[in-house]
Short mmCIF file of N, CA and C in Angstrom, two decimals:
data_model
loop_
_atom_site.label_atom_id
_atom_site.label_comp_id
_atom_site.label_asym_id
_atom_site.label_seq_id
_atom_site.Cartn_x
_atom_site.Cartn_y
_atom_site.Cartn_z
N UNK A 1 10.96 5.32 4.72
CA UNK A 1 9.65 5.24 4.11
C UNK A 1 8.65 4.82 5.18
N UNK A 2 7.38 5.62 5.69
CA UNK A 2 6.59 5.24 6.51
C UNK A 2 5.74 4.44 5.72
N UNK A 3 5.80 3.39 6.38
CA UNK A 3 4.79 1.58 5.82
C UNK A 3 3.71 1.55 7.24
N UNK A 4 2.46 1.01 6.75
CA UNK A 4 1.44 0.68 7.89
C UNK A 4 1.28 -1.01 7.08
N UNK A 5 0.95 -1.84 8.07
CA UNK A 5 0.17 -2.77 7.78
C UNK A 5 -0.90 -3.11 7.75
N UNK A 6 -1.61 -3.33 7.59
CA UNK A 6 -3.40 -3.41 7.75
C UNK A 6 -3.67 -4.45 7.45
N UNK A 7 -4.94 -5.06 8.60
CA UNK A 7 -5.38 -6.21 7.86
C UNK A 7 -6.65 -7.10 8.51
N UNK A 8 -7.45 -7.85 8.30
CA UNK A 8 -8.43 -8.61 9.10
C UNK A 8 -8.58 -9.78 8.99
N UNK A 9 -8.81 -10.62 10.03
CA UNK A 9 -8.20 -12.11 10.13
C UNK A 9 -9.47 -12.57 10.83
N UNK A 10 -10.27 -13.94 10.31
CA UNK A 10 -11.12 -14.77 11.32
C UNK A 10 -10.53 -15.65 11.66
N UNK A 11 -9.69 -16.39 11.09
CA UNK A 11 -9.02 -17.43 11.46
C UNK A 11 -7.98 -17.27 11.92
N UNK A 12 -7.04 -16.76 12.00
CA UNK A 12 -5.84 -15.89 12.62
C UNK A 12 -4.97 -16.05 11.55
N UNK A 13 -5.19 -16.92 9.87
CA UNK A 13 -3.92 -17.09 8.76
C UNK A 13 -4.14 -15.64 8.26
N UNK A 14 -4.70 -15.18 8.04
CA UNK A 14 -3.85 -13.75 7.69
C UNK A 14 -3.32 -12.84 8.67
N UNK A 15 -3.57 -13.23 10.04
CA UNK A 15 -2.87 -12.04 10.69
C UNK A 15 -1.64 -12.59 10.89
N UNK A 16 -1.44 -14.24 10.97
CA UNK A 16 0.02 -14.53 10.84
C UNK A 16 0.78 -13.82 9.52
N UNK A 17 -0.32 -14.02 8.41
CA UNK A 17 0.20 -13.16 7.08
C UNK A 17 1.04 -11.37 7.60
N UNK A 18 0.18 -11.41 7.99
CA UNK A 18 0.05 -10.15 8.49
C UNK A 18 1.64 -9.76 9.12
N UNK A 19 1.72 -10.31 10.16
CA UNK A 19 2.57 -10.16 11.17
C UNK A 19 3.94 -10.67 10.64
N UNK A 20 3.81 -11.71 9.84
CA UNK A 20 4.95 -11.94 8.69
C UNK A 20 4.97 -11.04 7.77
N UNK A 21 4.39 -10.46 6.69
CA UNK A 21 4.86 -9.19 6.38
C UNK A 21 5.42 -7.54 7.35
N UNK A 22 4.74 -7.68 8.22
CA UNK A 22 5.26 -6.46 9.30
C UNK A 22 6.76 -6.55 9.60
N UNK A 23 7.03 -8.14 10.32
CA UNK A 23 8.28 -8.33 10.57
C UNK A 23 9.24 -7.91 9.25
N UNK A 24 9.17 -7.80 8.03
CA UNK A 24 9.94 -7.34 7.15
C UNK A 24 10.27 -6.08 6.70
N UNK A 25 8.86 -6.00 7.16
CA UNK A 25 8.48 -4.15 6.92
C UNK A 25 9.28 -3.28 8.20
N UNK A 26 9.83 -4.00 9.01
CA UNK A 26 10.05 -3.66 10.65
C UNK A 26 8.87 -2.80 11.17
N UNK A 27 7.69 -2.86 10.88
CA UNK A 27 6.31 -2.39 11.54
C UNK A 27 5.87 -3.50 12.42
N UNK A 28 4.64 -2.84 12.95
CA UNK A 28 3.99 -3.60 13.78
C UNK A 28 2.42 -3.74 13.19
N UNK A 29 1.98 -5.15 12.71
CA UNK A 29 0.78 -5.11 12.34
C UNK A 29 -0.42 -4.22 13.22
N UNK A 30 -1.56 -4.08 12.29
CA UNK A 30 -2.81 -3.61 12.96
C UNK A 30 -3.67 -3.96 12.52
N UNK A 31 -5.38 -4.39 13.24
CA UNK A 31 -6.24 -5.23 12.88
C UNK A 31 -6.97 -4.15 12.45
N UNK A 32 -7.75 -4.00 11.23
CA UNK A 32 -8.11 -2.59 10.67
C UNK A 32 -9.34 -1.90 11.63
N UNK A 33 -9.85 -3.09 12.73
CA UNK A 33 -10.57 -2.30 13.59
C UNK A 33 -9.73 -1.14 14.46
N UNK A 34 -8.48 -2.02 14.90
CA UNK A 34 -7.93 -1.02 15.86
C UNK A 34 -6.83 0.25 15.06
N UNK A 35 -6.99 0.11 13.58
CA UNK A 35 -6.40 1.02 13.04
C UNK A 35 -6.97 2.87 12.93
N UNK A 36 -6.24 3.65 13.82
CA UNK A 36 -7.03 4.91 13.62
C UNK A 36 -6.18 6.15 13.13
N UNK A 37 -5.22 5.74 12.31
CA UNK A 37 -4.30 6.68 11.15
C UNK A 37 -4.97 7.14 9.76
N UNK A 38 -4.03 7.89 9.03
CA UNK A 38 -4.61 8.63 7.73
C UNK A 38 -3.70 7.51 7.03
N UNK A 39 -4.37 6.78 5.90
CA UNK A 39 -3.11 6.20 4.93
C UNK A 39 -2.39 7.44 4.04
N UNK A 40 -2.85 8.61 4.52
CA UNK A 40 -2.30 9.66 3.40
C UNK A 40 -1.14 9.85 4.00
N UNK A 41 -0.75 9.88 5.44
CA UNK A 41 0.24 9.78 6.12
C UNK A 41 1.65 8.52 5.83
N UNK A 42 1.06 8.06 5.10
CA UNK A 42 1.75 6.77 4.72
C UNK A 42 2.26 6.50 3.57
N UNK A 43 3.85 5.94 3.13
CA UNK A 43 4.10 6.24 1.73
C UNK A 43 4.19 4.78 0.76
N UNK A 44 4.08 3.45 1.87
CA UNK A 44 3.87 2.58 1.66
C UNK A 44 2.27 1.61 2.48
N UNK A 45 1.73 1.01 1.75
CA UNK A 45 0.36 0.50 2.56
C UNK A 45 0.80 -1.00 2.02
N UNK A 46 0.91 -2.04 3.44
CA UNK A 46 -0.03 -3.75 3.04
C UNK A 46 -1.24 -3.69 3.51
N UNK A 47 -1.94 -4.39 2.55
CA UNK A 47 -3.31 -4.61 3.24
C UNK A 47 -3.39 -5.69 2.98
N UNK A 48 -4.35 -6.80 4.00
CA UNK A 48 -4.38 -8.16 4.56
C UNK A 48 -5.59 -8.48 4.18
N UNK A 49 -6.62 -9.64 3.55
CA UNK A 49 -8.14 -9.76 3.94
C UNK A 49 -8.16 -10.92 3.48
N UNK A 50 -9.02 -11.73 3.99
CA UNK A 50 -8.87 -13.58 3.77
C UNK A 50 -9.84 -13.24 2.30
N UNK A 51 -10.46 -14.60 1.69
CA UNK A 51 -11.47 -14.50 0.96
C UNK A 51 -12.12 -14.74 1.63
N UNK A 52 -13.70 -14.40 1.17
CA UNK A 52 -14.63 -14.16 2.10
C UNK A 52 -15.79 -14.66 0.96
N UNK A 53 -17.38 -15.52 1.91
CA UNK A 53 -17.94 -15.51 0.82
C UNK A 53 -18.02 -16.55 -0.67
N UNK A 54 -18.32 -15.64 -1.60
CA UNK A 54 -17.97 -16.18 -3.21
C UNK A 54 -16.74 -15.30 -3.70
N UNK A 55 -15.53 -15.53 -2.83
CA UNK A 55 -14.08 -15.04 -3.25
C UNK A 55 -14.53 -13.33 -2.98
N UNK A 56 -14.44 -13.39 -2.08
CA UNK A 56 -14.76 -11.33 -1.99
C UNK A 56 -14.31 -10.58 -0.30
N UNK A 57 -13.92 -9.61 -0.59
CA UNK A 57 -13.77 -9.12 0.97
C UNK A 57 -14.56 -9.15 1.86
N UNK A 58 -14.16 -9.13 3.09
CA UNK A 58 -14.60 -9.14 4.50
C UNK A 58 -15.73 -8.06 4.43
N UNK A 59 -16.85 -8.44 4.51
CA UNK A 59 -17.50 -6.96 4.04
C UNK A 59 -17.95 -6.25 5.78
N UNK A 60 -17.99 -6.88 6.64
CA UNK A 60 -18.43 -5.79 7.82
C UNK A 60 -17.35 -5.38 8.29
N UNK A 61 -16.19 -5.17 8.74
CA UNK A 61 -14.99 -4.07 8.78
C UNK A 61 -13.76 -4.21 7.57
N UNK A 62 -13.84 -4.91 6.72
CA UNK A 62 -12.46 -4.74 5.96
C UNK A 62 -13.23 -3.90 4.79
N UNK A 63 -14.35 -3.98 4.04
CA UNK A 63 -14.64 -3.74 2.68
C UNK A 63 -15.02 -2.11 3.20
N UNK A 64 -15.29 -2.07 4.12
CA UNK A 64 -16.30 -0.36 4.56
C UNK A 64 -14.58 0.26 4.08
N UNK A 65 -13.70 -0.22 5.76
CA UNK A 65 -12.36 0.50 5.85
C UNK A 65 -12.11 0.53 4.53
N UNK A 66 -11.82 -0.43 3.48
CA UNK A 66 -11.15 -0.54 2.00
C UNK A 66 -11.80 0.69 1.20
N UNK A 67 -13.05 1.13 1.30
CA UNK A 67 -13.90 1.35 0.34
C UNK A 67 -13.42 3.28 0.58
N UNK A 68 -13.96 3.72 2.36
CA UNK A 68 -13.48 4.70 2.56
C UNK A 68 -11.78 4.53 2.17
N UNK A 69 -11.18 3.68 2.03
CA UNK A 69 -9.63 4.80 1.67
C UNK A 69 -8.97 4.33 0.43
N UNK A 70 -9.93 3.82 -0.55
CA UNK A 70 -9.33 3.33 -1.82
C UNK A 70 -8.47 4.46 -2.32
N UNK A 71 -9.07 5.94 -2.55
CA UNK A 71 -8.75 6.79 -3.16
C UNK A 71 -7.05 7.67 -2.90
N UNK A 72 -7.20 6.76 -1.03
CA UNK A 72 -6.22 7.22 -1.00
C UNK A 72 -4.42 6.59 -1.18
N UNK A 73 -5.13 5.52 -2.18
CA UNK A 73 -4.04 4.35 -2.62
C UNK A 73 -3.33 5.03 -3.33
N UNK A 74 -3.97 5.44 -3.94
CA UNK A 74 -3.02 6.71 -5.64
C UNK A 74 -1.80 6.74 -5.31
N UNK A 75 -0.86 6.72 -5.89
CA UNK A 75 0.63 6.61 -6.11
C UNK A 75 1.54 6.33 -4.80
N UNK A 76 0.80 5.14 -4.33
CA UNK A 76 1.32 4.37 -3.36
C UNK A 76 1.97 3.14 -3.90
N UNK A 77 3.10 3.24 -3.04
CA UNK A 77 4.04 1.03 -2.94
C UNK A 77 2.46 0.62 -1.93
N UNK A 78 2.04 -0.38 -2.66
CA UNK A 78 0.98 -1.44 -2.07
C UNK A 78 0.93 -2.36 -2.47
N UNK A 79 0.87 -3.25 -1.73
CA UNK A 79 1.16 -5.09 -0.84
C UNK A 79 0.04 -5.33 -0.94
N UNK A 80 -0.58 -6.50 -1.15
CA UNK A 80 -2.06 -6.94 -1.05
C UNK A 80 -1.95 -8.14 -0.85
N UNK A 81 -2.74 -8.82 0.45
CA UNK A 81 -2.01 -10.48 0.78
C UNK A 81 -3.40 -11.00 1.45
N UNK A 82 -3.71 -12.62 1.57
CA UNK A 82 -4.79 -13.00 2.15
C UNK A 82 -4.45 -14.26 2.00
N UNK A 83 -5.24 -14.86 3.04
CA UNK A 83 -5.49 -16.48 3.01
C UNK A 83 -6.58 -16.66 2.47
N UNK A 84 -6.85 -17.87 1.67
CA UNK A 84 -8.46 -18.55 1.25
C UNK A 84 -8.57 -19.82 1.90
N UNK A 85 -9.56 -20.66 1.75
CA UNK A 85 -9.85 -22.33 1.80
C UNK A 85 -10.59 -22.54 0.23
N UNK A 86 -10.94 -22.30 -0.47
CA UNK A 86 -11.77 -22.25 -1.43
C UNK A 86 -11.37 -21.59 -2.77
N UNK A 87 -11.66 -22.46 -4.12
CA UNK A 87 -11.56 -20.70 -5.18
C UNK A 87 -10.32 -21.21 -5.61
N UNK A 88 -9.94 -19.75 -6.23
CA UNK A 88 -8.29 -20.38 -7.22
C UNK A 88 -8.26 -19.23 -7.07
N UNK A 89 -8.43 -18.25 -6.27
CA UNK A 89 -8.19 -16.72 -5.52
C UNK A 89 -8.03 -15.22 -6.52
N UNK A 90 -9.73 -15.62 -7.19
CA UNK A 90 -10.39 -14.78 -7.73
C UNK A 90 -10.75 -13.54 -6.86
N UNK A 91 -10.77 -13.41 -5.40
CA UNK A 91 -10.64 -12.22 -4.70
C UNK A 91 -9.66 -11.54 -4.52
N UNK A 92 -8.67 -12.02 -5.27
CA UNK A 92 -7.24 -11.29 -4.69
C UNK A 92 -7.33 -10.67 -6.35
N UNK A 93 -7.68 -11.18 -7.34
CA UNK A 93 -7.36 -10.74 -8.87
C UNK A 93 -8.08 -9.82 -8.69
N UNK A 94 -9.42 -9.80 -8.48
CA UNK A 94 -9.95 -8.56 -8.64
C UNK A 94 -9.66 -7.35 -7.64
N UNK A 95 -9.27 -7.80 -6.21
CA UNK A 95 -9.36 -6.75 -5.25
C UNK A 95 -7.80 -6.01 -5.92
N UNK A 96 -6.58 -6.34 -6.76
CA UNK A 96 -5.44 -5.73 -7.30
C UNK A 96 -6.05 -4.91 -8.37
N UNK A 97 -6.96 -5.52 -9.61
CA UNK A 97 -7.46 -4.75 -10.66
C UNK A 97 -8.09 -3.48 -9.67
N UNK A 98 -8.50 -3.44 -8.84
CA UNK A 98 -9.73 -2.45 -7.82
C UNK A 98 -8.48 -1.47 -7.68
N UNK A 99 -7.71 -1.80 -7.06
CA UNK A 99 -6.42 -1.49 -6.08
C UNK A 99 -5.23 -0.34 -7.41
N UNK A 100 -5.63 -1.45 -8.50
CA UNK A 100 -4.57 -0.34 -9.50
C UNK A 100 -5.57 0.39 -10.29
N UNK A 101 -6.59 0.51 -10.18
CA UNK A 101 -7.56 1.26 -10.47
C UNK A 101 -7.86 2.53 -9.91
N UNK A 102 -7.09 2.12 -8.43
CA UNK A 102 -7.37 3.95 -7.69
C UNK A 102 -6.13 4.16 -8.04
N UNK A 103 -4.96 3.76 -8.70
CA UNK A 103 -3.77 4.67 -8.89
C UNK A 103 -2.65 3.79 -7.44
N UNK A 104 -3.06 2.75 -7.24
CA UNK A 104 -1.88 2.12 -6.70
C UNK A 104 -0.93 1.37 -7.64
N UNK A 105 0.47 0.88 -6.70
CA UNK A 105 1.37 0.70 -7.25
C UNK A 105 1.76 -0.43 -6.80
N UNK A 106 1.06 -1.92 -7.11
CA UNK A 106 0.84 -3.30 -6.63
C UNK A 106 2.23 -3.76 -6.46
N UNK A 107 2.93 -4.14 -6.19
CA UNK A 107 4.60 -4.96 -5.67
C UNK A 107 3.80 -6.18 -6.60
N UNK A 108 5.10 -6.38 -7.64
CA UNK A 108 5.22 -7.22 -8.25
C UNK A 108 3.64 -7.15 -8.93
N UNK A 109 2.81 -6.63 -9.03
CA UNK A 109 1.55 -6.49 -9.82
C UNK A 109 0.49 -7.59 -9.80
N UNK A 110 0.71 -8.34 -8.09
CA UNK A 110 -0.39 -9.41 -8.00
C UNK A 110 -0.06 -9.10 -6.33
N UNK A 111 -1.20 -9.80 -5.92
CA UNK A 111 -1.00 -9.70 -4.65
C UNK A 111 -0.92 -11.55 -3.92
N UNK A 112 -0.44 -11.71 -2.79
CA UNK A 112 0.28 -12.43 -2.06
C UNK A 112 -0.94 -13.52 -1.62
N UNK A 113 -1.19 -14.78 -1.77
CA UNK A 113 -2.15 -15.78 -1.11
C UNK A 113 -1.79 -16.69 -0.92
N UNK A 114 -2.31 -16.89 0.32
CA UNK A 114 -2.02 -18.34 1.13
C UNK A 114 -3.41 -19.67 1.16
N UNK A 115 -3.24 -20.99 0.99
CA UNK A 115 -4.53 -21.60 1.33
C UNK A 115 -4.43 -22.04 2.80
N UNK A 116 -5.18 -21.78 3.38
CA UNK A 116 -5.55 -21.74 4.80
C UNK A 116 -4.32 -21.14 5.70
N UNK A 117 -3.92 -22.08 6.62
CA UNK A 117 -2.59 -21.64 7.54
C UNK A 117 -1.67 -21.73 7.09
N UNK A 118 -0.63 -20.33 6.85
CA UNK A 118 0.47 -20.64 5.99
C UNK A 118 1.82 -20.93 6.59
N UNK A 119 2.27 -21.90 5.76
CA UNK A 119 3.16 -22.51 6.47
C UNK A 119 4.47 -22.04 6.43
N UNK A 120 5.57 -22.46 6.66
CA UNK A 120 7.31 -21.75 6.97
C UNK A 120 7.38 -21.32 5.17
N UNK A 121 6.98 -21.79 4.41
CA UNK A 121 7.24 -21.20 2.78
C UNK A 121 6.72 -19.59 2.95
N UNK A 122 4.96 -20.00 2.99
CA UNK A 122 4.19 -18.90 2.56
C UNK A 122 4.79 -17.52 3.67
N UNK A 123 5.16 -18.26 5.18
CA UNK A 123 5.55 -16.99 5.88
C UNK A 123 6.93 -16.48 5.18
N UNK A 124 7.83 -16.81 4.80
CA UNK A 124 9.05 -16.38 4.22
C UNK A 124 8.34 -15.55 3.07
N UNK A 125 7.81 -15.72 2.52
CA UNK A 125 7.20 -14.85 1.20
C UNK A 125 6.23 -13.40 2.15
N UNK A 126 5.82 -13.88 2.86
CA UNK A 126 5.55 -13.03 3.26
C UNK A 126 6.41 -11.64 3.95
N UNK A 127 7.34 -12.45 4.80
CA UNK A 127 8.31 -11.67 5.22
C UNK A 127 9.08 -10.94 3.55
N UNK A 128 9.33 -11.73 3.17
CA UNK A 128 10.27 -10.81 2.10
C UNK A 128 8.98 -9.59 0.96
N UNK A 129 8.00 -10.03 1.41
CA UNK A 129 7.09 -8.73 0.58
C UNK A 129 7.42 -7.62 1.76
N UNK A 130 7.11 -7.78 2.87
CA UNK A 130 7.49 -7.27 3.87
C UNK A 130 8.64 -6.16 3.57
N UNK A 131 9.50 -6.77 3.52
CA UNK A 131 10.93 -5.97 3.21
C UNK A 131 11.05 -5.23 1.65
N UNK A 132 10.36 -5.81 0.99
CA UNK A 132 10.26 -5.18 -0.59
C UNK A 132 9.62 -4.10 -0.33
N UNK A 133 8.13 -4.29 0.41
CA UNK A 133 7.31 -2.72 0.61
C UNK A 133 7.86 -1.76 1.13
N UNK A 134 8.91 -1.87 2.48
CA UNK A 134 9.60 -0.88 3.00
C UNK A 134 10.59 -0.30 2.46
N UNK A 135 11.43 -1.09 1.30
CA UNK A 135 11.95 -0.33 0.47
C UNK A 135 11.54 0.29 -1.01
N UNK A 136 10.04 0.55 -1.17
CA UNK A 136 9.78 0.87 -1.83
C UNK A 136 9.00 0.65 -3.21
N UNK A 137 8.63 -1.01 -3.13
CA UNK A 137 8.46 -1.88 -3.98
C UNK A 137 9.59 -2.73 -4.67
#
């Protein structure tokens, strides 16, 4: 099953997110700037984005990238994971309702959050979404 990771990090806790789900996925993360693939090419997608804001995506490169390829979520295994500091991670509820709205296929039907730097727990969860996405959900 071809899996991409995707994801954008200010603080570097989601790209550890990040890089802990990859390691499961046996991929290699990518920061969605330096990402330049088709997700149509892809039969599994994680995507990474802290909260941002009042609980909402990264809006100058994660929400554009998100926005151009929602459509192409449709009957995809998709992972959805982020760190917050703030909130009770009202950006992650809605960015899954968004997410199964284009016709994705959420793992476990919530997506994955950490509060701030996640520690040896949150990375093990991460790793094992990791390994769930590559086999398929």
């Amino acid at each position: 099953m071809k899996t991409a990771v995707i994801f954008w990090s200010g603080t570097g806790n989601t790209e550890a997110m990040a890089n802990a789900v990859a390691e499961g996925a046996g991929v290699q993360a990518v920061s969605v700037s330096a990402f330049d693939g088709d997700l149509t090419e892809f039969d599994a997608v994680a995507l990474g984005c802290p909260a941002m804001g009042a609980e909402e995506l990264e809006d100058s490169e994660f929400e554009p990238f998100y926005s151009a390829n929602e459509a192409k979520l449709s009957g995809k295994t998709v992972a959805l994971f982020g760190s917050y500091d703030w909130g009770d991670g009202e950006w992650m509820r809605l960015w899954c309702d968004r997410a199964k709205a284009a016709g994705a296929k959420i793992i476990d039907g919530e997506g994955l959050i950490c509060n701030n730097t996640p520690d040896d727990e949150a990375l093990a969860k991460c790793k094992a979404l990791g390994e769930k996405l590559a086999k398929g959900g």
